Coordinates of C-alpha atoms in Angstrom, one line a residue:
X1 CA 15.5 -4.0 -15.0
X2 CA 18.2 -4.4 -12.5
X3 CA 17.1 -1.2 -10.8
X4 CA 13.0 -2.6 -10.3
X5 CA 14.7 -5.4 -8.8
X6 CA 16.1 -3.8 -6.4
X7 CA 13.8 -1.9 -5.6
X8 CA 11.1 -4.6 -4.8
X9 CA 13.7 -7.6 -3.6
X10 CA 16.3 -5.6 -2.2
X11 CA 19.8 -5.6 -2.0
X12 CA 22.3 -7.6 0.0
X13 CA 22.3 -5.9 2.7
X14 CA 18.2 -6.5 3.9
X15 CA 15.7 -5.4 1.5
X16 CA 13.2 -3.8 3.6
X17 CA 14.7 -0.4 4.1
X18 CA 11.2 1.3 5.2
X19 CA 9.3 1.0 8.1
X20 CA 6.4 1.8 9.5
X21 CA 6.4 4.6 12.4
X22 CA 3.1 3.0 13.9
X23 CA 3.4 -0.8 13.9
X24 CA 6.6 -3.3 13.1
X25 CA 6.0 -3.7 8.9
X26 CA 9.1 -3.2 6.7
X27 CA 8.1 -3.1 3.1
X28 CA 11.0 -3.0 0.3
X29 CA 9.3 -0.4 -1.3
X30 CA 8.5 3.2 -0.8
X31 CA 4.9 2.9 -2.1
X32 CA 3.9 0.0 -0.2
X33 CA 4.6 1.5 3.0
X34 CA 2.5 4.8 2.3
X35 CA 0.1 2.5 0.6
X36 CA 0.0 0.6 4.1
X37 CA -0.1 3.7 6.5
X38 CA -3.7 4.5 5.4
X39 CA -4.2 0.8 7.8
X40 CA -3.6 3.2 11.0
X41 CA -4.9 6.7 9.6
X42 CA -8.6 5.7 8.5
X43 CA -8.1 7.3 5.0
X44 CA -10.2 5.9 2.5
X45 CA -9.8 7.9 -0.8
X46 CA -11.5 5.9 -3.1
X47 CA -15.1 6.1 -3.1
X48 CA -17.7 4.0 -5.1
X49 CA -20.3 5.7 -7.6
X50 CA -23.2 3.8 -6.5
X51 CA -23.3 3.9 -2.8
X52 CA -21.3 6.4 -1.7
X53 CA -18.8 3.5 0.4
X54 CA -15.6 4.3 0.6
X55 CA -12.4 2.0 0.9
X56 CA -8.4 2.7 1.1
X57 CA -7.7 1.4 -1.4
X58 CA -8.7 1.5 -5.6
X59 CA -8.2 -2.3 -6.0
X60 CA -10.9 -2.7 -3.3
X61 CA -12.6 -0.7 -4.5
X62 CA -13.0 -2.1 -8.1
X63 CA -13.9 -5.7 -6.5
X64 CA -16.7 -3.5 -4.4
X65 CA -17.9 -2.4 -7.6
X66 CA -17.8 -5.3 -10.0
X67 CA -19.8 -7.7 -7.4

């Protein structure tokens, strides 16, 4: 939709309306940014089963846990 496009690319006027308070990255979206901010606070929320190691995020996680 034209409203997910948007949102991701951006409009006209720049695209990366959000920034990070800690280091220069703009990211177009909302989610990317907060997903980004764990980078400078340590948070790692997702935690694997097996061995107790925990990562920031669930897509690193799942990699952890399939190898």
């Amino acid at each position: 939709s034209l409203r997910r496009h948007l949102s991701i690319r951006g409009n006209s006027s720049g695209g990366r309306p959000h920034q990070c308070g800690v280091c220069t990255r703009t990211f177009a979206r909302r989610h990317d940014l907060e997903r980004h901010t764990r980078v400078h606070t340590g948070i790692k929320p997702y935690v694997c089963p097996c061995c107790l190691k925990a990562f920031p995020r669930s897509d690193a996680r799942g990699r952890h846990f399939r190898n």
